[in-house]
Amino acid sequence: MTEDTAPHEPTLEALTAAGFDLAALSEEQHEVLRALAPEELALLVDIRGRLDAAAPEVQAHADVAGGALF
């Protein structure tokens, strides 16, 4: 996500706050994320939190799911 993301984009802001790196995603992928239902957003944030909790202290970055998860 870039700095010019408008404050009225709570879904993208929530994903960024949860540690998702959205900068590498296309505008079309951002649109998909903006359209997530609240339950879908909550699930992604929960999965990300569990993955982070299970990760070793030092971990190489992986390109998974277009960079959306890691």
Coordinates of N, CA, C and O in Angstrom, one line a residue, residues 29-62:
Q29 N -5.8 -6.2 -7.4 CA -5.7 -7.0 -6.2 C -6.2 -6.1 -5.0 O -6.8 -6.6 -4.1
H30 N -5.8 -4.9 -5.0 CA -6.3 -4.0 -3.9 C -7.9 -3.9 -4.0 O -8.5 -3.9 -2.9
E31 N -8.4 -3.9 -5.2 CA -9.9 -3.9 -5.3 C -10.5 -5.2 -4.7 O -11.6 -5.1 -4.0
V32 N -9.9 -6.3 -4.9 CA -10.4 -7.5 -4.3 C -10.3 -7.4 -2.8 O -11.3 -7.8 -2.1
L33 N -9.3 -6.9 -2.2 CA -9.1 -6.7 -0.8 C -10.2 -5.7 -0.2 O -10.8 -6.0 0.8
R34 N -10.4 -4.6 -1.0 CA -11.4 -3.7 -0.5 C -12.8 -4.3 -0.5 O -13.6 -3.8 0.3
A35 N -13.0 -5.3 -1.3 CA -14.4 -5.9 -1.4 C -14.6 -7.0 -0.3 O -15.6 -7.6 -0.3
L36 N -13.6 -7.3 0.5 CA -13.7 -8.3 1.5 C -14.9 -8.0 2.4 O -15.0 -6.9 2.9
A37 N -15.6 -9.1 2.8 CA -16.6 -9.0 3.8 C -15.9 -8.9 5.2 O -14.8 -9.3 5.3
P38 N -16.5 -8.3 6.2 CA -15.9 -8.1 7.5 C -15.4 -9.5 8.0 O -14.3 -9.6 8.6
E39 N -16.1 -10.5 7.8 CA -15.7 -11.9 8.2 C -14.5 -12.4 7.5 O -13.6 -13.0 8.1
E40 N -14.3 -12.1 6.2 CA -13.2 -12.4 5.5 C -11.9 -11.7 6.0 O -10.9 -12.3 6.1
L41 N -12.1 -10.4 6.2 CA -11.0 -9.6 6.7 C -10.6 -10.1 8.1 O -9.4 -10.3 8.3
A42 N -11.5 -10.4 9.0 CA -11.2 -10.9 10.3 C -10.4 -12.2 10.2 O -9.5 -12.5 10.9
L43 N -10.8 -13.1 9.2 CA -10.2 -14.4 9.1 C -8.7 -14.2 8.6 O -7.8 -14.8 9.1
L44 N -8.5 -13.3 7.6 CA -7.1 -13.0 7.1 C -6.3 -12.5 8.2 O -5.1 -12.9 8.4
V45 N -6.8 -11.6 9.0 CA -6.0 -11.0 10.1 C -5.7 -12.0 11.1 O -4.5 -12.1 11.6
D46 N -6.6 -12.9 11.4 CA -6.4 -14.0 12.4 C -5.4 -14.9 11.9 O -4.4 -15.3 12.6
I47 N -5.5 -15.3 10.6 CA -4.5 -16.3 10.1 C -3.1 -15.6 10.1 O -2.1 -16.3 10.5
R48 N -3.0 -14.4 9.7 CA -1.7 -13.7 9.7 C -1.1 -13.7 11.1 O 0.1 -13.9 11.3
G49 N -1.9 -13.4 12.1 CA -1.5 -13.4 13.5 C -1.0 -14.7 14.0 O 0.1 -14.8 14.6
R50 N -1.7 -15.8 13.6 CA -1.2 -17.1 14.0 C 0.0 -17.5 13.3 O 0.9 -18.2 13.8
L51 N 0.2 -17.2 12.0 CA 1.4 -17.5 11.2 C 2.6 -16.7 11.9 O 3.7 -17.3 12.0
D52 N 2.4 -15.4 12.2 CA 3.5 -14.7 12.8 C 3.9 -15.3 14.2 O 5.0 -15.3 14.5
A53 N 2.9 -15.7 14.9 CA 3.2 -16.3 16.3 C 3.9 -17.6 16.1 O 4.7 -18.0 17.0
A54 N 3.7 -18.3 15.0 CA 4.4 -19.6 14.8 C 5.7 -19.5 14.1 O 6.5 -20.5 14.1
A55 N 6.0 -18.3 13.6 CA 7.3 -18.1 12.9 C 8.5 -18.0 13.8 O 8.4 -17.5 14.9
P56 N 9.6 -18.5 13.3 CA 10.8 -18.3 14.1 C 11.2 -16.8 14.2 O 10.7 -16.0 13.4
E57 N 12.0 -16.5 15.2 CA 12.3 -15.1 15.5 C 12.9 -14.4 14.3 O 12.6 -13.3 13.9
V58 N 13.8 -15.1 13.6 CA 14.4 -14.6 12.4 C 14.0 -15.5 11.2 O 14.2 -16.7 11.2
Q59 N 13.4 -14.9 10.2 CA 12.8 -15.6 9.1 C 13.0 -14.9 7.8 O 12.8 -13.7 7.7
A60 N 13.4 -15.6 6.8 CA 13.6 -15.0 5.5 C 12.2 -14.7 4.9 O 11.2 -15.4 5.2
H61 N 12.1 -13.7 4.1 CA 10.8 -13.4 3.5 C 10.5 -14.4 2.4 O 11.4 -14.8 1.6
A62 N 9.3 -14.7 2.3 CA 8.8 -15.7 1.2 C 7.8 -15.0 0.4 O 7.0 -14.1 0.8

